[in-house]
């Protein structure tokens, strides 16, 4: 049963083929068996079984929805009441969240079961899951390789069939890149589509939660529950949530696909380029039209991102000061000692690097040259996307310049690590929705295709992906040893 | 003050806005609760929480802006002001930097009869921090976050004031204004209204400003005056003895009546302001401004002017009666209740009523005598039922009991005797009983007249109308 999609599981639960408790037990067993992956930081087995029982009762009372009784895993960035919410950091290793994130509330209301909290790069800063305080996560397709990051634990867990689906967050590619590297479907919604309340902030103007699933249809089911205006998040958008499932069957006839020239340049691995060409051919066979577009400012996305995101994170992470919650150093001599040692001892290297970069970029005398300049670049990139999306319906391209790289391969070179997000970062700067779907393999490792859409066009992205998944089976492949 | 030096003062006033809940959370703002009982997850800065702007705080800021004739909006931005301190939960304060909600405006003051316009550079919204408690913790510091997130309006003046008196007049004026607008309770002891003063001196006639010192957190009018005067003397002394004033933050110690250095410029924080990505820019639409404008009360200056022209009051009286909106409202309601006795009402409010309130330490809003009952008393004075002297007795009774003036007059039989027949009879008897005094009066000793008045009043227990008594006595004594 672990190989089923949410849609299939929901149908089995409905017909009584198995109960949610049985399904939950099966997944908990798989989690136990595959501990070596290190994809979870916390397993909430007892609570999961209680939730499963409640879901079975809900079903018996005739109140079940599509997610009722479906076991999922949440990225350990979403505050979960009564459960450790670590954000992958030593800083929050002792933090039991006293409240639920809005996303968690929504899953609870839908009757979903939470199996546990997934591993992630510390405070979502990383592209390989190697900055986690809880150690690296293995890629189920190649255990010596990284799963990508920062939502690496969620991606690995979905790929290894340790849960039906998972949540992730994406600030510069943190849903799409691990989805691509692990061969699953990952959607970063439009900024403001999913509430950020209770999602521990990395870079507030870029962070967005989204689903990580086995299929586009599952992503639609998950997004249906996750999306919506939240009066606790001023940046969430007051716009009705469409029926994503109903939109899935929209045919691809006449869909205009734009291929940004800048996405297919020299940096891209030629095997990946080939896999993507084949996927795009498939879309054309389904009735889509393809044209080339140009977005000249995309090349500045990485430098702009690495000013804006660190600037925001330098302030966002100030609350971790050892005063009210989280790690506190032992026997502080005075206030300054309390601050410097608590933060110095509990933050990892990458987090410190970004706090330092951000603090520097916001400092008197540097603000204009860095922060303001980066904001201008951000506007230009957004304009590029808007212009391109007046010509075409969606943009397609790679998610990552390479397939899953080896553990430790890039940890010594932050710039190389930053470049792994070259195709995803611009989308966050523009606030657009984008997803990654499996589109082939290179040397036995999955390749992801990125589809970028206009603001709030998640329905269009999901239906495009769904139509593609109706005629391909890349998304149905299971890594060896996990079937 | 030293004639060779000119003082330059600018004030930053922090007015706590009287919203029910905090500026970015739903927690209550009430003062005096047990520590940390009025701080919700947002105020505590827990991981993952987000601020949501309180619309009422925006409305209040706009109200203030309209009242000082300031430019408002249309677009205002919240920014993060970054610094570490244990009572600042997020490690940054949400404030406004580049685009404040209220732009340039002005406040008019008057010192010793000289009017002056003080420029207001800006007023911006921000959240207050919590409190660090250093007592009772034996070498440790306690943190109370109840105040964290309370909305503040920081009102920044131009360096337009030239003396401590002007600074106090300005601060009083702003204090009066925020209370008129009902956007701040003005309670200075609880810290609802406090200020920082930027003070510098320069040789008279010099165009450039001298180096300034900022005196932090002054919470009374008296201390503002004292702190500034101390600081002026200190700076002049430093310069005259060949030294230089250094730019620094100073603290006023009211016990010692002096200011002392807190931190110098080199220790000053770089606050690294940047727009808060958790909050959207605030757009103040014309319609919202109009809506707030329509609800603005009559402002102190306009009210004072109207009292002068409409009620014929002198400057001082009008100022007294309009010192607070509640007092002015009381006065006008009293005039109405008394049947239009504006002058009488004025005398009674500024005299007996304020006197009694002061003595009892009460505010007008808590006066035991409401305007209805006082109005009833004034009516009886106006129609001659009561003499002034008896009226004071009735007032005392009003203060003590919930009865109306008429009920008291009736119960205690205090009606003034205006019936000339009755008074004549009494006078006749007194003249008959005091032949000696009559003789003295008739031989030209006018002073004896007072004796007769006293006798009549005694016989009538003060209830005879003094006018009537005078008239009748004079006629009868002539013989």
Tab-separated table of N, CA and C in Angstrom, chain A residues 187-329:
chain	number	residue	atom	x	y	z
A	187	UNK	N	5.923	21.371	-5.478
A	187	UNK	CA	5.355	22.640	-5.939
A	187	UNK	C	5.653	23.763	-4.960
A	188	UNK	N	6.239	24.828	-5.492
A	188	UNK	CA	6.340	26.072	-4.724
A	188	UNK	C	5.222	26.981	-5.207
A	189	UNK	N	4.232	27.251	-4.359
A	189	UNK	CA	3.117	28.106	-4.784
A	189	UNK	C	3.533	29.578	-4.914
A	190	UNK	N	2.623	30.371	-5.443
A	190	UNK	CA	2.795	31.821	-5.513
A	190	UNK	C	3.041	32.344	-4.100
A	191	UNK	N	3.946	33.312	-3.977
A	191	UNK	CA	4.179	33.909	-2.666
A	191	UNK	C	2.854	34.495	-2.150
A	192	UNK	N	2.447	34.078	-0.968
A	192	UNK	CA	1.186	34.579	-0.410
A	192	UNK	C	0.033	33.597	-0.544
A	193	UNK	N	0.268	32.506	-1.278
A	193	UNK	CA	-0.804	31.516	-1.482
A	193	UNK	C	-1.007	30.641	-0.239
A	194	UNK	N	0.117	30.297	0.403
A	194	UNK	CA	0.069	29.449	1.601
A	194	UNK	C	0.565	30.275	2.792
A	195	UNK	N	-0.151	30.212	3.878
A	195	UNK	CA	0.197	31.009	5.064
A	195	UNK	C	1.590	30.660	5.583
A	196	UNK	N	2.310	31.695	5.969
A	196	UNK	CA	3.635	31.487	6.565
A	196	UNK	C	3.561	31.470	8.090
A	197	UNK	N	2.370	31.634	8.659
A	197	UNK	CA	2.266	31.695	10.114
A	197	UNK	C	2.698	30.360	10.728
A	198	UNK	N	3.667	30.434	11.601
A	198	UNK	CA	4.151	29.223	12.255
A	198	UNK	C	5.209	28.472	11.481
A	199	UNK	N	5.579	29.040	10.341
A	199	UNK	CA	6.649	28.464	9.526
A	199	UNK	C	7.880	29.291	9.885
A	200	UNK	N	8.862	28.683	10.504
A	200	UNK	CA	9.983	29.469	11.030
A	200	UNK	C	10.693	30.185	9.884
A	201	UNK	N	10.804	31.498	10.023
A	201	UNK	CA	11.237	32.333	8.902
A	201	UNK	C	12.730	32.208	8.628
A	202	UNK	N	13.044	32.077	7.364
A	202	UNK	CA	14.427	32.227	6.908
A	202	UNK	C	14.497	33.588	6.221
A	203	UNK	N	13.898	33.703	5.026
A	203	UNK	CA	13.852	34.996	4.345
A	203	UNK	C	12.387	35.285	4.031
A	204	UNK	N	11.804	36.146	4.839
A	204	UNK	CA	10.347	36.310	4.855
A	204	UNK	C	9.722	36.680	3.519
A	205	UNK	N	10.425	37.438	2.691
A	205	UNK	CA	9.808	37.872	1.435
A	205	UNK	C	9.918	36.799	0.353
A	206	UNK	N	10.574	35.694	0.678
A	206	UNK	CA	10.795	34.635	-0.313
A	206	UNK	C	10.222	33.285	0.112
A	207	UNK	N	10.113	33.066	1.424
A	207	UNK	CA	9.666	31.771	1.953
A	207	UNK	C	8.248	31.430	1.493
A	208	UNK	N	8.051	30.207	1.116
A	208	UNK	CA	6.703	29.758	0.775
A	208	UNK	C	6.616	28.243	0.979
A	209	UNK	N	5.580	27.827	1.688
A	209	UNK	CA	5.374	26.400	1.919
A	209	UNK	C	4.666	25.758	0.733
A	210	UNK	N	4.880	24.452	0.554
A	210	UNK	CA	4.214	23.771	-0.548
A	210	UNK	C	4.299	22.262	-0.392
A	211	UNK	N	3.594	21.550	-1.268
A	211	UNK	CA	3.547	20.087	-1.175
A	211	UNK	C	4.702	19.393	-1.899
A	212	UNK	N	5.086	18.225	-1.381
A	212	UNK	CA	6.086	17.361	-2.025
A	212	UNK	C	5.453	15.976	-2.095
A	213	UNK	N	5.208	15.523	-3.307
A	213	UNK	CA	4.347	14.350	-3.493
A	213	UNK	C	4.865	13.420	-4.588
A	214	UNK	N	4.087	12.384	-4.783
A	214	UNK	CA	4.478	11.413	-5.787
A	214	UNK	C	3.942	11.817	-7.165
A	215	UNK	N	2.872	12.577	-7.185
A	215	UNK	CA	2.285	12.942	-8.482
A	215	UNK	C	1.712	14.349	-8.428
A	216	UNK	N	1.427	14.905	-9.593
A	216	UNK	CA	0.826	16.227	-9.677
A	216	UNK	C	-0.572	16.214	-9.057
A	217	UNK	N	-1.262	15.099	-9.245
A	217	UNK	CA	-2.607	14.991	-8.683
A	217	UNK	C	-2.540	15.087	-7.152
A	218	UNK	N	-1.559	14.400	-6.553
A	218	UNK	CA	-1.385	14.466	-5.113
A	218	UNK	C	-1.030	15.892	-4.660
A	219	UNK	N	-0.198	16.549	-5.475
A	219	UNK	CA	0.172	17.923	-5.138
A	219	UNK	C	-1.068	18.809	-5.134
A	220	UNK	N	-1.985	18.531	-6.074
A	220	UNK	CA	-3.237	19.306	-6.141
A	220	UNK	C	-4.068	19.070	-4.878
A	221	UNK	N	-4.125	17.797	-4.447
A	221	UNK	CA	-4.897	17.467	-3.234
A	221	UNK	C	-4.297	18.185	-2.020
A	222	UNK	N	-2.962	18.145	-1.925
A	222	UNK	CA	-2.285	18.787	-0.796
A	222	UNK	C	-2.467	20.306	-0.827
A	223	UNK	N	-2.273	20.900	-2.000
A	223	UNK	CA	-2.363	22.358	-2.095
A	223	UNK	C	-3.774	22.830	-1.760
A	224	UNK	N	-4.749	22.036	-2.160
A	224	UNK	CA	-6.149	22.376	-1.876
A	224	UNK	C	-6.338	22.621	-0.379
A	225	UNK	N	-5.657	21.832	0.422
A	225	UNK	CA	-5.753	21.971	1.871
A	225	UNK	C	-4.839	23.071	2.414
A	226	UNK	N	-3.662	23.190	1.830
A	226	UNK	CA	-2.677	24.135	2.366
A	226	UNK	C	-2.979	25.593	2.017
A	227	UNK	N	-3.570	25.845	0.857
A	227	UNK	CA	-3.707	27.205	0.347
A	227	UNK	C	-4.823	27.972	1.045
A	228	UNK	N	-4.723	29.284	0.961
A	228	UNK	CA	-5.810	30.125	1.451
A	228	UNK	C	-5.317	31.276	2.297
A	229	UNK	N	-6.120	32.315	2.327
A	229	UNK	CA	-5.795	33.513	3.087
A	229	UNK	C	-5.793	33.201	4.575
A	230	UNK	N	-4.857	33.825	5.278
A	230	UNK	CA	-4.762	33.644	6.726
A	230	UNK	C	-4.628	35.023	7.368
A	231	UNK	N	-5.574	35.365	8.223
A	231	UNK	CA	-5.484	36.715	8.818
A	231	UNK	C	-4.330	36.842	9.805
A	232	UNK	N	-3.619	35.754	10.054
A	232	UNK	CA	-2.431	35.844	10.906
A	232	UNK	C	-1.163	36.132	10.085
A	233	UNK	N	-1.287	36.114	8.770
A	233	UNK	CA	-0.140	36.389	7.901
A	233	UNK	C	-0.514	37.527	6.950
A	234	UNK	N	0.048	38.707	7.220
A	234	UNK	CA	-0.307	39.895	6.422
A	234	UNK	C	0.108	39.762	4.970
A	235	UNK	N	1.048	38.871	4.676
A	235	UNK	CA	1.491	38.731	3.294
A	235	UNK	C	0.739	37.620	2.560
A	236	UNK	N	-0.168	36.950	3.262
A	236	UNK	CA	-0.969	35.961	2.538
A	236	UNK	C	-2.047	36.730	1.762
A	237	UNK	N	-2.432	36.174	0.648
A	237	UNK	CA	-3.264	36.944	-0.273
A	237	UNK	C	-4.730	36.529	-0.177
A	238	UNK	N	-5.577	37.549	-0.136
A	238	UNK	CA	-7.011	37.304	-0.007
A	238	UNK	C	-7.592	37.004	-1.383
A	239	UNK	N	-7.395	35.780	-1.799
A	239	UNK	CA	-7.869	35.389	-3.122
A	239	UNK	C	-8.457	33.995	-2.992
A	240	UNK	N	-9.624	33.746	-3.573
A	240	UNK	CA	-10.243	32.433	-3.405
A	240	UNK	C	-9.348	31.310	-3.921
A	241	UNK	N	-9.476	30.146	-3.304
A	241	UNK	CA	-8.690	28.979	-3.737
A	241	UNK	C	-9.517	28.215	-4.762
A	242	UNK	N	-8.993	28.080	-5.980
A	242	UNK	CA	-9.761	27.359	-6.998
A	242	UNK	C	-9.793	25.860	-6.715
A	243	UNK	N	-10.601	25.151	-7.451
A	243	UNK	CA	-10.662	23.693	-7.322
A	243	UNK	C	-9.565	23.102	-8.202
A	244	UNK	N	-8.413	22.831	-7.568
A	244	UNK	CA	-7.255	22.367	-8.343
A	244	UNK	C	-7.498	21.011	-8.988
A	245	UNK	N	-8.235	20.151	-8.293
A	245	UNK	CA	-8.486	18.817	-8.846
A	245	UNK	C	-9.320	18.888	-10.106
A	246	UNK	N	-10.322	19.778	-10.066
A	246	UNK	CA	-11.198	19.905	-11.237
A	246	UNK	C	-10.422	20.393	-12.449
A	247	UNK	N	-9.363	21.172	-12.168
A	247	UNK	CA	-8.584	21.754	-13.256
A	247	UNK	C	-7.587	20.768	-13.883
A	248	UNK	N	-7.337	19.659	-13.168
A	248	UNK	CA	-6.282	18.741	-13.611
A	248	UNK	C	-6.475	18.211	-15.022
A	249	UNK	N	-7.717	18.037	-15.401
A	249	UNK	CA	-7.963	17.392	-16.686
A	249	UNK	C	-8.014	18.342	-17.872
A	250	UNK	N	-7.663	19.593	-17.590
A	250	UNK	CA	-7.619	20.564	-18.670
A	250	UNK	C	-6.582	20.108	-19.703
A	251	UNK	N	-6.992	19.959	-20.975
A	251	UNK	CA	-6.036	19.462	-21.985
A	251	UNK	C	-4.928	20.473	-22.276
A	252	UNK	N	-3.835	19.960	-22.825
A	252	UNK	CA	-2.681	20.814	-23.113
A	252	UNK	C	-2.779	21.536	-24.445
A	253	UNK	N	-3.830	21.225	-25.197
A	253	UNK	CA	-4.016	21.847	-26.518
A	253	UNK	C	-3.813	23.350	-26.473
A	254	UNK	N	-2.874	23.809	-27.280
A	254	UNK	CA	-2.684	25.256	-27.392
A	254	UNK	C	-1.888	25.882	-26.275
A	255	UNK	N	-1.435	25.080	-25.304
A	255	UNK	CA	-0.618	25.634	-24.229
A	255	UNK	C	0.673	26.201	-24.822
A	256	UNK	N	0.962	27.438	-24.479
A	256	UNK	CA	2.181	28.063	-25.015
A	256	UNK	C	3.302	27.959	-23.987
A	257	UNK	N	4.340	27.237	-24.370
A	257	UNK	CA	5.477	27.019	-23.475
A	257	UNK	C	6.629	27.914	-23.907
A	258	UNK	N	7.165	28.652	-22.972
A	258	UNK	CA	8.349	29.470	-23.260
A	258	UNK	C	9.588	28.793	-22.717
A	259	UNK	N	10.646	28.794	-23.518
A	259	UNK	CA	11.914	28.227	-23.061
A	259	UNK	C	12.920	29.372	-22.913
A	260	UNK	N	13.221	29.760	-21.694
A	260	UNK	CA	14.176	30.870	-21.519
A	260	UNK	C	15.553	30.473	-22.020
A	261	UNK	N	16.077	31.276	-22.922
A	261	UNK	CA	17.415	30.998	-23.476
A	261	UNK	C	18.429	30.842	-22.350
A	262	UNK	N	18.275	31.689	-21.336
A	262	UNK	CA	19.244	31.729	-20.236
A	262	UNK	C	19.259	30.422	-19.424
A	263	UNK	N	18.193	29.603	-19.581
A	263	UNK	CA	18.121	28.353	-18.827
A	263	UNK	C	18.856	27.212	-19.522
A	264	UNK	N	19.136	27.399	-20.789
A	264	UNK	CA	19.706	26.287	-21.548
A	264	UNK	C	21.112	26.612	-22.031
A	265	UNK	N	21.828	27.422	-21.270
A	265	UNK	CA	23.182	27.844	-21.665
A	265	UNK	C	24.235	26.814	-21.316
A	266	UNK	N	25.446	27.280	-21.198
A	266	UNK	CA	26.597	26.388	-21.054
A	266	UNK	C	26.656	25.682	-19.702
A	267	UNK	N	26.057	26.260	-18.668
A	267	UNK	CA	26.159	25.681	-17.324
A	267	UNK	C	25.426	24.365	-17.159
A	268	UNK	N	24.550	24.065	-18.113
A	268	UNK	CA	23.678	22.906	-17.938
A	268	UNK	C	24.334	21.620	-18.450
A	269	UNK	N	24.296	20.604	-17.622
A	269	UNK	CA	24.791	19.275	-17.987
A	269	UNK	C	24.064	18.783	-19.235
A	270	UNK	N	24.819	18.306	-20.231
A	270	UNK	CA	24.207	18.000	-21.529
A	270	UNK	C	23.254	16.804	-21.462
A	271	UNK	N	23.522	15.873	-20.556
A	271	UNK	CA	22.597	14.740	-20.400
A	271	UNK	C	21.260	15.215	-19.857
A	272	UNK	N	21.336	16.167	-18.915
A	272	UNK	CA	20.092	16.726	-18.364
A	272	UNK	C	19.352	17.468	-19.469
A	273	UNK	N	20.109	18.253	-20.249
A	273	UNK	CA	19.497	19.012	-21.343
A	273	UNK	C	18.757	18.065	-22.284
A	274	UNK	N	19.361	16.924	-22.543
A	274	UNK	CA	18.752	15.938	-23.438
A	274	UNK	C	17.447	15.394	-22.858
A	275	UNK	N	17.494	15.069	-21.566
A	275	UNK	CA	16.280	14.564	-20.905
A	275	UNK	C	15.167	15.606	-20.967
A	276	UNK	N	15.543	16.870	-20.763
A	276	UNK	CA	14.545	17.932	-20.786
A	276	UNK	C	13.960	18.115	-22.182
A	277	UNK	N	14.847	18.010	-23.205
A	277	UNK	CA	14.367	18.115	-24.593
A	277	UNK	C	13.292	17.066	-24.864
A	278	UNK	N	13.564	15.860	-24.379
A	278	UNK	CA	12.607	14.769	-24.603
A	278	UNK	C	11.278	15.064	-23.919
A	279	UNK	N	11.370	15.622	-22.712
A	279	UNK	CA	10.146	15.945	-21.982
A	279	UNK	C	9.355	17.028	-22.701
A	280	UNK	N	10.074	18.029	-23.178
A	280	UNK	CA	9.399	19.126	-23.870
A	280	UNK	C	8.767	18.639	-25.171
A	281	UNK	N	9.455	17.693	-25.867
A	281	UNK	CA	8.878	17.037	-27.057
A	281	UNK	C	7.546	16.395	-26.714
A	282	UNK	N	7.546	15.739	-25.557
A	282	UNK	CA	6.326	15.059	-25.105
A	282	UNK	C	5.169	16.064	-24.952
A	283	UNK	N	5.489	17.229	-24.360
A	283	UNK	CA	4.475	18.270	-24.209
A	283	UNK	C	3.946	18.728	-25.563
A	284	UNK	N	4.868	18.820	-26.534
A	284	UNK	CA	4.427	19.234	-27.873
A	284	UNK	C	3.501	18.186	-28.488
A	285	UNK	N	3.856	16.917	-28.244
A	285	UNK	CA	3.003	15.840	-28.767
A	285	UNK	C	1.606	15.932	-28.174
A	286	UNK	N	1.537	16.468	-26.933
A	286	UNK	CA	0.236	16.589	-26.271
A	286	UNK	C	-0.516	17.850	-26.707
A	287	UNK	N	0.084	18.605	-27.633
A	287	UNK	CA	-0.636	19.748	-28.194
A	287	UNK	C	-0.093	21.100	-27.803
A	288	UNK	N	0.987	21.124	-27.032
A	288	UNK	CA	1.543	22.413	-26.629
A	288	UNK	C	2.433	22.996	-27.714
A	289	UNK	N	2.564	24.327	-27.689
A	289	UNK	CA	3.467	24.998	-28.625
A	289	UNK	C	4.652	25.544	-27.838
A	290	UNK	N	5.793	25.529	-28.496
A	290	UNK	CA	7.012	25.951	-27.804
A	290	UNK	C	7.627	27.151	-28.497
A	291	UNK	N	8.069	28.112	-27.704
A	291	UNK	CA	8.845	29.209	-28.294
A	291	UNK	C	9.932	29.650	-27.337
A	292	UNK	N	10.933	30.244	-27.898
A	292	UNK	CA	12.073	30.688	-27.099
A	292	UNK	C	11.795	32.085	-26.546
A	293	UNK	N	12.158	32.316	-25.297
A	293	UNK	CA	12.019	33.660	-24.728
A	293	UNK	C	13.360	34.034	-24.084
A	294	UNK	N	13.501	35.326	-23.812
A	294	UNK	CA	14.747	35.766	-23.197
A	294	UNK	C	14.462	36.593	-21.950
A	295	UNK	N	15.191	36.314	-20.914
A	295	UNK	CA	15.060	37.074	-19.675
A	295	UNK	C	16.450	37.503	-19.230
A	296	UNK	N	16.896	38.640	-19.787
A	296	UNK	CA	18.305	39.037	-19.640
A	296	UNK	C	18.774	39.229	-18.200
A	297	UNK	N	17.867	39.528	-17.274
A	297	UNK	CA	18.332	39.814	-15.906
A	297	UNK	C	18.474	38.578	-15.025
A	298	UNK	N	18.093	37.418	-15.573
A	298	UNK	CA	18.169	36.188	-14.769
A	298	UNK	C	19.571	35.931	-14.235
A	299	UNK	N	20.566	36.371	-14.985
A	299	UNK	CA	21.950	36.097	-14.573
A	299	UNK	C	22.309	36.777	-13.246
A	300	UNK	N	21.509	37.778	-12.853
A	300	UNK	CA	21.815	38.466	-11.595
A	300	UNK	C	21.031	37.906	-10.409
A	301	UNK	N	20.277	36.837	-10.656
A	301	UNK	CA	19.400	36.318	-9.601
A	301	UNK	C	20.179	35.841	-8.380
A	302	UNK	N	21.249	35.104	-8.606
A	302	UNK	CA	21.989	34.559	-7.456
A	302	UNK	C	22.616	35.664	-6.591
A	303	UNK	N	23.346	36.610	-7.197
A	303	UNK	CA	23.870	37.689	-6.340
A	303	UNK	C	22.765	38.479	-5.626
A	304	UNK	N	21.661	38.741	-6.315
A	304	UNK	CA	20.582	39.499	-5.660
A	304	UNK	C	20.018	38.692	-4.491
A	305	UNK	N	19.802	37.402	-4.744
A	305	UNK	CA	19.264	36.537	-3.691
A	305	UNK	C	20.194	36.485	-2.492
A	306	UNK	N	21.492	36.379	-2.747
A	306	UNK	CA	22.434	36.237	-1.635
A	306	UNK	C	22.756	37.558	-0.945
A	307	UNK	N	22.024	38.612	-1.305
A	307	UNK	CA	22.005	39.829	-0.483
A	307	UNK	C	20.675	39.887	0.276
A	308	UNK	N	19.580	39.687	-0.463
A	308	UNK	CA	18.248	39.857	0.145
A	308	UNK	C	17.967	38.786	1.203
A	309	UNK	N	18.194	37.527	0.837
A	309	UNK	CA	17.869	36.460	1.793
A	309	UNK	C	18.716	36.563	3.066
A	310	UNK	N	20.033	36.730	2.965
A	310	UNK	CA	20.809	36.892	4.201
A	310	UNK	C	20.406	38.146	4.995
A	311	UNK	N	20.088	39.239	4.285
A	311	UNK	CA	19.688	40.463	5.004
A	311	UNK	C	18.470	40.162	5.868
A	312	UNK	N	17.471	39.537	5.265
A	312	UNK	CA	16.253	39.228	6.024
A	312	UNK	C	16.546	38.217	7.135
A	313	UNK	N	17.377	37.229	6.829
A	313	UNK	CA	17.643	36.202	7.839
A	313	UNK	C	18.446	36.767	8.998
A	314	UNK	N	19.283	37.771	8.726
A	314	UNK	CA	20.085	38.333	9.821
A	314	UNK	C	19.168	38.922	10.888
A	315	UNK	N	18.025	39.473	10.469
A	315	UNK	CA	17.058	39.991	11.450
A	315	UNK	C	16.158	38.869	11.972
A	316	UNK	N	15.720	37.995	11.064
A	316	UNK	CA	14.812	36.914	11.478
A	316	UNK	C	15.416	36.021	12.555
A	317	UNK	N	16.723	35.829	12.510
A	317	UNK	CA	17.355	34.908	13.453
A	317	UNK	C	17.861	35.601	14.726
A	318	UNK	N	17.567	36.913	14.839
A	318	UNK	CA	17.996	37.634	16.042
A	318	UNK	C	17.255	37.166	17.289
A	319	UNK	N	16.031	36.668	17.096
A	319	UNK	CA	15.239	36.249	18.257
A	319	UNK	C	15.836	35.026	18.952
A	320	UNK	N	16.751	34.345	18.273
A	320	UNK	CA	17.399	33.192	18.895
A	320	UNK	C	18.610	33.708	19.670
A	321	UNK	N	18.318	34.187	20.885
A	321	UNK	CA	19.340	34.894	21.651
A	321	UNK	C	19.626	34.251	23.007
A	322	UNK	N	19.013	33.089	23.243
A	322	UNK	CA	19.264	32.398	24.508
A	322	UNK	C	18.486	32.970	25.675
A	323	UNK	N	17.597	33.945	25.419
A	323	UNK	CA	16.871	34.580	26.529
A	323	UNK	C	15.567	33.863	26.858
A	324	UNK	N	14.737	33.632	25.850
A	324	UNK	CA	13.395	33.119	26.132
A	324	UNK	C	13.178	31.642	25.797
A	325	UNK	N	13.848	31.161	24.754
A	325	UNK	CA	13.656	29.760	24.341
A	325	UNK	C	14.893	29.334	23.577
A	326	UNK	N	14.974	28.058	23.305
A	326	UNK	CA	16.096	27.564	22.531
A	326	UNK	C	17.357	27.436	23.374
A	327	UNK	N	18.456	27.241	22.680
A	327	UNK	CA	19.736	26.962	23.335
A	327	UNK	C	20.238	28.153	24.142
A	328	UNK	N	20.734	27.876	25.349
A	328	UNK	CA	21.424	28.898	26.125
A	328	UNK	C	22.750	28.316	26.596
A	329	UNK	N	23.806	29.085	26.424
A	329	UNK	CA	25.119	28.595	26.817
A	329	UNK	C	25.166	28.404	28.330
